Tab-separated table of C-alpha atoms in Angstrom:
chain	number	residue	atom	x	y	z
A	1	MET	CA	13.152	-8.435	24.439
A	2	THR	CA	16.856	-8.329	23.645
A	3	ALA	CA	19.846	-6.020	23.762
A	4	ASP	CA	21.752	-8.247	21.321
A	5	ALA	CA	21.906	-6.221	18.077
A	6	ASP	CA	22.567	-9.243	15.846
A	7	LEU	CA	19.693	-11.239	17.339
A	8	LEU	CA	17.390	-8.236	17.069
A	9	ASP	CA	18.233	-7.846	13.366
A	10	ASP	CA	17.365	-11.513	12.760
A	11	LEU	CA	14.087	-11.299	14.668
A	12	LEU	CA	13.000	-8.081	12.953
A	13	ARG	CA	13.756	-9.613	9.538
A	14	ILE	CA	11.664	-12.701	10.314
A	15	ALA	CA	8.821	-10.581	11.691
A	16	ALA	CA	8.865	-8.394	8.572
A	17	ALA	CA	8.645	-11.443	6.330
A	18	ALA	CA	5.699	-12.669	8.391
A	19	GLY	CA	3.937	-9.311	8.108
A	20	THR	CA	3.906	-8.916	11.888
A	21	GLU	CA	4.511	-5.674	13.757
A	22	VAL	CA	6.624	-6.010	16.891
A	23	ASP	CA	7.431	-3.886	19.931
A	24	VAL	CA	11.072	-3.992	20.996
A	25	ALA	CA	12.287	-3.762	24.596
A	26	PRO	CA	15.997	-3.950	25.503
A	27	ASP	CA	15.425	-5.200	29.066
A	28	PRO	CA	12.738	-6.339	31.551
A	29	ALA	CA	12.086	-2.814	32.840
A	30	ALA	CA	11.133	-1.618	29.358
A	31	ALA	CA	9.101	-4.753	28.684
A	32	ARG	CA	7.098	-4.798	31.930
A	33	PRO	CA	4.235	-2.436	30.832
A	34	ARG	CA	3.477	-4.704	27.838
A	35	TRP	CA	4.479	-8.027	29.335
A	36	SER	CA	1.056	-9.432	30.155
A	37	ARG	CA	-1.078	-8.057	27.317
A	38	THR	CA	0.965	-8.924	24.231
A	39	PRO	CA	0.022	-12.231	22.533
A	40	LEU	CA	3.590	-13.530	22.187
A	41	VAL	CA	6.861	-12.617	23.910
A	42	LEU	CA	10.277	-13.461	22.480
A	43	VAL	CA	12.994	-13.274	25.113
A	44	GLY	CA	16.556	-13.202	23.829
A	45	ALA	CA	19.023	-15.486	25.543
A	46	ASP	CA	20.940	-12.397	26.645
A	47	GLN	CA	17.958	-11.282	28.793
A	48	ALA	CA	16.954	-14.632	30.319
A	49	GLU	CA	18.769	-14.132	33.651
A	50	ALA	CA	17.619	-10.509	33.847
A	51	CYS	CA	14.017	-11.695	33.460
A	52	LEU	CA	14.396	-14.076	36.374
A	53	ARG	CA	15.912	-11.365	38.557
A	54	ALA	CA	13.105	-8.946	37.616
A	55	ARG	CA	10.471	-11.492	38.763
A	56	LEU	CA	8.207	-10.810	35.823
A	57	PRO	CA	4.945	-12.772	36.185
A	58	ARG	CA	4.730	-16.155	34.500
A	59	ARG	CA	2.654	-16.125	31.341
A	60	GLN	CA	1.714	-18.220	28.333
A	61	GLY	CA	3.192	-17.525	24.892
A	62	LEU	CA	6.761	-17.039	26.117
A	63	VAL	CA	9.557	-18.093	23.743
A	64	LEU	CA	13.254	-18.160	24.617
A	65	VAL	CA	15.353	-17.551	21.514
A	66	GLY	CA	18.982	-17.118	20.510
A	67	SER	CA	21.913	-18.629	18.675
A	68	GLU	CA	22.849	-20.348	21.972
A	69	PRO	CA	19.657	-20.355	24.093
A	70	ALA	CA	19.927	-20.612	27.873
A	71	TRP	CA	18.334	-24.061	28.024
A	72	ASP	CA	18.652	-24.378	31.801
A	73	LEU	CA	16.635	-21.182	32.330
A	74	ALA	CA	13.674	-22.209	30.177
A	75	GLU	CA	11.780	-23.989	32.952
A	76	PRO	CA	12.301	-21.298	35.630
A	77	LEU	CA	11.144	-18.671	33.118
A	78	GLY	CA	8.089	-20.694	32.115
A	79	ALA	CA	9.103	-20.656	28.438
A	80	GLU	CA	6.824	-22.750	26.230
A	81	TYR	CA	9.484	-23.075	23.514
A	82	VAL	CA	13.246	-22.720	23.242
A	83	LEU	CA	14.446	-21.791	19.742
A	84	ARG	CA	17.934	-21.906	18.292
A	85	LEU	CA	18.460	-19.618	15.282
A	86	PRO	CA	18.872	-19.956	12.377
A	87	GLU	CA	17.552	-23.548	12.553
A	88	ALA	CA	14.152	-22.480	13.943
A	89	GLU	CA	13.500	-19.585	11.526
A	90	GLU	CA	10.708	-21.333	9.627
A	91	TRP	CA	8.899	-22.309	12.845
A	92	LEU	CA	9.103	-18.756	14.135
A	93	LEU	CA	7.934	-17.386	10.783
A	94	ARG	CA	4.836	-19.564	10.947
A	95	ARG	CA	4.145	-18.689	14.588
A	96	LEU	CA	4.561	-14.939	14.129
A	97	GLY	CA	2.376	-14.471	11.124
A	98	GLY	CA	0.280	-17.558	10.538
A	99	LEU	CA	2.071	-17.180	7.236
A	100	PHE	CA	0.778	-20.307	5.561
A	101	ALA	CA	-2.838	-19.336	6.053
A	102	GLU	CA	-4.541	-16.905	3.654
A	103	GLY	CA	-2.026	-14.306	2.452
A	104	ALA	CA	-2.810	-10.635	2.860
A	105	GLY	CA	-0.665	-9.061	0.122
A	106	ARG	CA	-2.329	-7.439	-2.888
A	107	VAL	CA	-1.447	-8.331	-6.488
A	108	VAL	CA	-1.673	-5.884	-9.396
A	109	ALA	CA	-0.920	-6.989	-12.974
A	110	VAL	CA	0.172	-4.591	-15.735
A	111	VAL	CA	-0.190	-5.327	-19.467
A	112	GLY	CA	0.356	-3.218	-22.570
A	113	GLY	CA	-2.437	-2.563	-25.041
A	114	ARG	CA	0.169	-2.755	-27.794
A	115	GLY	CA	3.900	-3.271	-28.037
A	116	GLY	CA	5.895	-0.409	-26.551
A	117	ALA	CA	2.938	0.925	-24.584
A	118	GLY	CA	5.040	1.395	-21.455
A	119	ALA	CA	3.614	-1.393	-19.299
A	120	SER	CA	7.042	-2.496	-18.015
A	121	VAL	CA	7.937	1.066	-17.057
A	122	LEU	CA	4.651	1.454	-15.174
A	123	ALA	CA	5.145	-1.901	-13.428
A	124	GLY	CA	8.659	-0.908	-12.363
A	125	ALA	CA	7.484	2.502	-11.160
A	126	LEU	CA	4.637	0.980	-9.134
A	127	ALA	CA	7.100	-1.326	-7.380
A	128	VAL	CA	9.637	1.448	-6.738
A	129	VAL	CA	7.034	3.858	-5.364
A	130	ALA	CA	5.410	1.183	-3.177
A	131	ALA	CA	8.769	0.212	-1.663
A	132	ARG	CA	9.834	3.812	-1.149
A	133	ASP	CA	6.583	4.440	0.700
A	134	GLY	CA	7.440	1.653	3.143
A	135	ARG	CA	5.526	-1.263	1.639
A	136	ARG	CA	7.249	-4.624	1.290
A	137	THR	CA	7.087	-5.175	-2.461
A	138	LEU	CA	7.715	-7.965	-4.960
A	139	LEU	CA	8.111	-7.167	-8.673
A	140	VAL	CA	7.493	-10.159	-10.952
A	141	ASP	CA	8.652	-10.323	-14.571
A	142	ALA	CA	6.191	-12.498	-16.497
A	143	ASP	CA	7.449	-11.685	-20.024
A	144	PRO	CA	10.015	-14.249	-21.237
A	145	LEU	CA	10.824	-12.087	-24.289
A	146	GLY	CA	11.081	-8.792	-22.433
A	147	GLY	CA	14.852	-8.861	-21.931
A	148	GLY	CA	14.714	-9.002	-18.130
A	149	LEU	CA	12.774	-6.576	-15.965
A	150	ASP	CA	15.831	-6.093	-13.742
A	151	LEU	CA	17.158	-3.828	-16.530
A	152	ILE	CA	14.268	-1.424	-15.886
A	153	LEU	CA	15.509	-1.022	-12.310
A	154	GLY	CA	19.182	-0.968	-13.241
A	155	TRP	CA	19.629	-4.150	-11.180
A	156	GLU	CA	21.127	-6.460	-13.793
A	157	GLY	CA	24.376	-6.617	-11.813
A	158	LEU	CA	22.740	-7.649	-8.524
A	159	GLU	CA	23.218	-11.222	-7.341
A	160	GLY	CA	20.144	-13.335	-6.671
A	161	LEU	CA	17.835	-16.033	-7.937
A	162	ARG	CA	16.073	-15.522	-11.279
A	163	TRP	CA	13.390	-17.443	-13.158
A	164	PRO	CA	15.719	-20.185	-14.482
A	165	GLY	CA	16.222	-21.230	-10.858
A	166	LEU	CA	12.484	-21.200	-10.111
A	167	ALA	CA	10.922	-22.549	-13.297
A	168	GLY	CA	10.789	-26.105	-11.957
A	169	THR	CA	8.758	-25.109	-8.909
A	170	ASP	CA	5.367	-26.795	-8.769
A	171	GLY	CA	4.493	-26.645	-5.079
A	172	GLN	CA	4.477	-24.231	-2.166
A	173	LEU	CA	7.515	-22.003	-1.686
A	174	ASP	CA	8.857	-20.887	1.678
A	175	PRO	CA	8.157	-17.124	1.532
A	176	LEU	CA	11.088	-16.172	3.763
A	177	ALA	CA	13.529	-18.318	1.787
A	178	LEU	CA	12.237	-16.888	-1.507
A	179	VAL	CA	12.602	-13.277	-0.400
A	180	ARG	CA	16.111	-13.885	0.924
A	181	SER	CA	17.232	-15.504	-2.351
A	182	LEU	CA	16.072	-12.765	-4.760
A	183	PRO	CA	17.854	-9.599	-5.934
A	184	GLN	CA	16.775	-6.873	-3.538
A	185	ARG	CA	17.333	-3.380	-2.244
A	186	GLY	CA	15.482	-2.215	0.824
A	187	ASP	CA	11.822	-3.259	0.732
A	188	LEU	CA	11.872	-4.184	-2.981
A	189	VAL	CA	12.688	-7.662	-4.342
A	190	ILE	CA	12.347	-8.911	-7.912
A	191	VAL	CA	11.832	-12.154	-9.831
A	192	SER	CA	13.200	-11.559	-13.315
A	193	PHE	CA	14.388	-13.391	-16.399
A	194	ASP	CA	18.060	-13.320	-17.290
A	195	ARG	CA	19.681	-12.746	-20.681
A	196	GLY	CA	19.977	-16.463	-21.427
A	197	GLU	CA	17.874	-18.575	-23.760
A	198	PRO	CA	14.117	-17.755	-23.754
A	199	LEU	CA	12.516	-19.799	-20.993
A	200	PRO	CA	8.950	-21.131	-21.249
A	201	LEU	CA	7.542	-20.486	-17.794
A	202	PRO	CA	5.156	-23.129	-16.373
A	203	ALA	CA	1.951	-21.890	-14.771
A	204	PRO	CA	2.616	-23.784	-11.477
A	205	ALA	CA	5.868	-21.856	-11.007
A	206	MET	CA	4.068	-18.529	-11.445
A	207	THR	CA	1.298	-19.593	-9.053
A	208	ALA	CA	3.827	-20.660	-6.412
A	209	VAL	CA	5.757	-17.369	-6.630
A	210	LEU	CA	2.602	-15.238	-6.438
A	211	ASP	CA	1.310	-17.259	-3.493
A	212	ALA	CA	4.593	-16.784	-1.634
A	213	GLY	CA	4.563	-13.106	-2.601
A	214	ARG	CA	1.108	-12.618	-1.112
A	215	ARG	CA	2.258	-14.168	2.140
A	216	ALA	CA	5.551	-12.300	2.488
A	217	ARG	CA	4.888	-8.920	0.813
A	218	ASP	CA	2.358	-6.101	1.045
A	219	VAL	CA	2.278	-5.458	-2.712
A	220	VAL	CA	3.050	-7.737	-5.674
A	221	VAL	CA	3.387	-6.137	-9.127
A	222	VAL	CA	3.381	-8.407	-12.207
A	223	ASP	CA	4.547	-7.246	-15.646
A	224	LEU	CA	2.638	-9.307	-18.236
A	225	PRO	CA	3.330	-10.012	-21.922
A	226	ARG	CA	0.677	-9.016	-24.477
A	227	ARG	CA	0.512	-12.579	-25.795
A	228	LEU	CA	-0.724	-14.432	-22.758
A	229	ASP	CA	0.941	-17.776	-22.144
A	230	ASP	CA	-0.088	-20.204	-19.394
A	231	ALA	CA	2.021	-18.436	-16.757
A	232	ALA	CA	0.551	-15.032	-17.669
A	233	VAL	CA	-2.968	-16.439	-17.438
A	234	ALA	CA	-2.126	-17.842	-13.993
A	235	ALA	CA	-0.886	-14.378	-12.956
A	236	LEU	CA	-4.085	-12.733	-14.213
A	237	GLN	CA	-6.176	-15.255	-12.325
A	238	GLY	CA	-4.225	-14.471	-9.160
A	239	ALA	CA	-4.363	-10.682	-9.559
A	240	ASP	CA	-6.663	-8.443	-7.543
A	241	HIS	CA	-6.579	-5.828	-10.298
A	242	THR	CA	-5.179	-5.460	-13.824
A	243	LEU	CA	-3.974	-2.232	-15.422
A	244	LEU	CA	-4.077	-1.985	-19.223
A	245	VAL	CA	-1.654	0.639	-20.563
A	246	VAL	CA	-2.887	2.250	-23.805
A	247	PRO	CA	-1.173	4.994	-25.829
A	248	ALA	CA	-3.626	7.716	-26.874
A	249	GLU	CA	-3.628	6.605	-30.512
A	250	LEU	CA	-6.366	5.145	-32.703
A	251	ARG	CA	-4.610	1.886	-33.680
A	252	ALA	CA	-3.321	1.370	-30.157
A	253	THR	CA	-6.862	1.762	-28.836
A	254	ALA	CA	-8.158	-0.819	-31.312
A	255	ALA	CA	-5.415	-3.281	-30.381
A	256	ALA	CA	-5.934	-2.685	-26.664
A	257	THR	CA	-9.616	-3.515	-26.975
A	258	GLN	CA	-8.710	-7.068	-27.964
A	259	VAL	CA	-6.140	-7.407	-25.168
A	260	ALA	CA	-8.694	-6.086	-22.662
A	261	LYS	CA	-11.291	-8.662	-23.683
A	262	THR	CA	-8.788	-11.459	-23.139
A	263	ALA	CA	-7.616	-10.075	-19.787
A	264	ALA	CA	-11.196	-9.712	-18.568
A	265	LEU	CA	-11.735	-13.450	-19.062
A	266	HIS	CA	-9.272	-14.110	-16.245
A	267	CYS	CA	-9.415	-11.031	-13.985
A	268	SER	CA	-12.691	-9.449	-12.904
A	269	SER	CA	-11.165	-6.045	-12.116
A	270	VAL	CA	-9.576	-4.207	-15.065
A	271	SER	CA	-8.935	-0.503	-15.649
A	272	VAL	CA	-7.168	1.568	-18.279
A	273	VAL	CA	-4.117	3.836	-18.029
A	274	VAL	CA	-3.868	6.171	-21.032
A	275	ARG	CA	-0.413	7.421	-21.989
A	276	GLY	CA	0.299	10.514	-24.042
A	277	PRO	CA	1.097	12.167	-26.325
A	278	ALA	CA	-2.191	12.201	-28.219
A	279	PRO	CA	-1.300	13.046	-31.840
A	280	GLY	CA	-4.956	12.836	-32.910
A	281	ASN	CA	-6.209	14.663	-29.808
A	282	LEU	CA	-7.873	11.548	-28.393
A	283	SER	CA	-8.761	12.207	-24.775
A	284	ALA	CA	-8.160	9.688	-21.989
A	285	PRO	CA	-11.920	9.219	-21.328
A	286	GLU	CA	-12.498	8.562	-25.040
A	287	VAL	CA	-9.798	5.895	-25.109
A	288	ALA	CA	-11.171	4.223	-21.968
A	289	ARG	CA	-14.720	4.228	-23.354
A	290	SER	CA	-13.514	2.662	-26.599
A	291	VAL	CA	-11.616	-0.048	-24.751
A	292	GLY	CA	-14.637	-0.630	-22.529
A	293	PHE	CA	-13.114	-0.351	-19.058
A	294	PRO	CA	-12.847	2.382	-16.406
A	295	LEU	CA	-10.096	4.983	-16.581
A	296	THR	CA	-7.408	5.129	-13.889
A	297	GLY	CA	-6.234	8.690	-13.360
A	298	LEU	CA	-5.886	11.302	-16.097
A	299	LEU	CA	-3.897	11.219	-19.324
A	300	LEU	CA	-0.299	10.305	-18.429
A	301	PRO	CA	1.833	12.900	-20.244
A	302	PRO	CA	5.298	12.183	-21.654
A	303	GLU	CA	8.196	12.708	-19.248
A	304	PRO	CA	11.218	13.715	-21.347
A	305	GLY	CA	13.757	12.672	-18.725
A	306	LEU	CA	12.292	9.211	-18.142
A	307	ALA	CA	13.751	7.442	-21.193
A	308	ARG	CA	17.112	9.094	-20.629
A	309	GLY	CA	17.120	7.971	-17.011
A	310	LEU	CA	16.270	4.387	-17.963
A	311	GLU	CA	19.223	4.276	-20.357
A	312	HIS	CA	21.494	5.275	-17.486
A	313	GLY	CA	20.138	2.672	-15.051
A	314	GLU	CA	17.775	4.986	-13.168
A	315	ALA	CA	14.625	3.139	-12.121
A	316	PRO	CA	11.267	4.690	-13.021
A	317	GLY	CA	9.434	6.294	-10.119
A	318	THR	CA	12.579	7.249	-8.225
A	319	GLY	CA	11.661	10.939	-8.111
A	320	SER	CA	9.441	12.283	-5.365
A	321	ARG	CA	7.067	14.020	-7.768
A	322	GLY	CA	5.829	13.887	-11.351
A	323	PRO	CA	2.860	12.449	-13.294
A	324	LEU	CA	4.133	8.856	-13.195
A	325	VAL	CA	4.763	8.906	-9.434
A	326	ASP	CA	1.396	10.569	-8.826
A	327	LEU	CA	-0.381	7.911	-10.896
A	328	CYS	CA	1.407	5.124	-9.005
A	329	ARG	CA	0.240	6.536	-5.694
A	330	VAL	CA	-3.359	6.684	-6.972
A	331	VAL	CA	-3.172	3.046	-8.104
A	332	LEU	CA	-1.622	1.874	-4.827
A	333	ALA	CA	-4.123	3.797	-2.719
A	334	ASP	CA	-6.997	2.195	-4.628
A	335	LEU	CA	-5.434	-1.262	-4.422
A	336	LEU	CA	-4.691	-1.138	-0.716
A	337	GLY	CA	-7.915	0.710	0.068
A	338	ALA	CA	-9.859	-2.147	-1.495
A	339	ALA	CA	-7.956	-4.563	0.751
A	340	THR	CA	-8.888	-2.550	3.832
A	341	GLU	CA	-12.557	-2.495	2.844
A	342	ALA	CA	-12.535	-6.219	2.234
A	343	ALA	CA	-10.967	-6.871	5.646
A	344	ALA	CA	-13.589	-4.663	7.321
């Protein structure tokens, strides 16, 4: 409950990071119908006196919050806690979402069956589509030799933390602090390599980032290298599902079979995305059968404007329609549908 726009922005940001939906009331009159039945009430300092005048019933789970809380009104209000922001952000994050318990976000890994298969483009498109559809999304670049996944999005000029600043991490990360430090636009944030010296990425750093991503985001998309290093193996082990991108070509299918066998050692759920054109008329089901894993969607046809758009800094999946966007929505629906079934 607050009519302070700046405080409301802060509280909504913290709630979003915690994965908690909130109802907003500007004053006691608007809050009264929900006052007694909601599990936690945050009263902005600007509404503390109005609450006393409105004689709202005393209740448990009442928190007085603001940049300068009305300390003298806490006892008359029956507030259990008085929080000063931004110092108390982490406490509020924990209280709102139980954030450091089991995370609820879903992780999908993407790997190419051969070099140039289009795995990075698919990973970028999945993240873009998920964020555009209102899901808090983290895109993770796990390929030290890929040139930086931020280039796929056209984000190379955005300020924010990249892997060189995270490579030494070997413990738990604060999800809110991580999200705030990364390059971001809207609901999409990214952990990417820069254009500096190739950086060997330790597995503990990857595990810490994915764990924080699960806690703070709805969807985490990881772009994997074909040659799996320790960090890539850690990402596979943490993934709920892995997509193997295979061009509809004979040699690519043979190479992808070996990649698939390795991926399946670390992730129990693997499926195949087949990308056209098919110069030898191999069908998508034939490629999937040869690789030995289920097919996701139909054959993904070439999109002539996609490569041109990437060269001009246009992120994949930005259009509202097209085969790539349609495939991304199928993948996301399956991924999040599996989460719903597991929760039920």
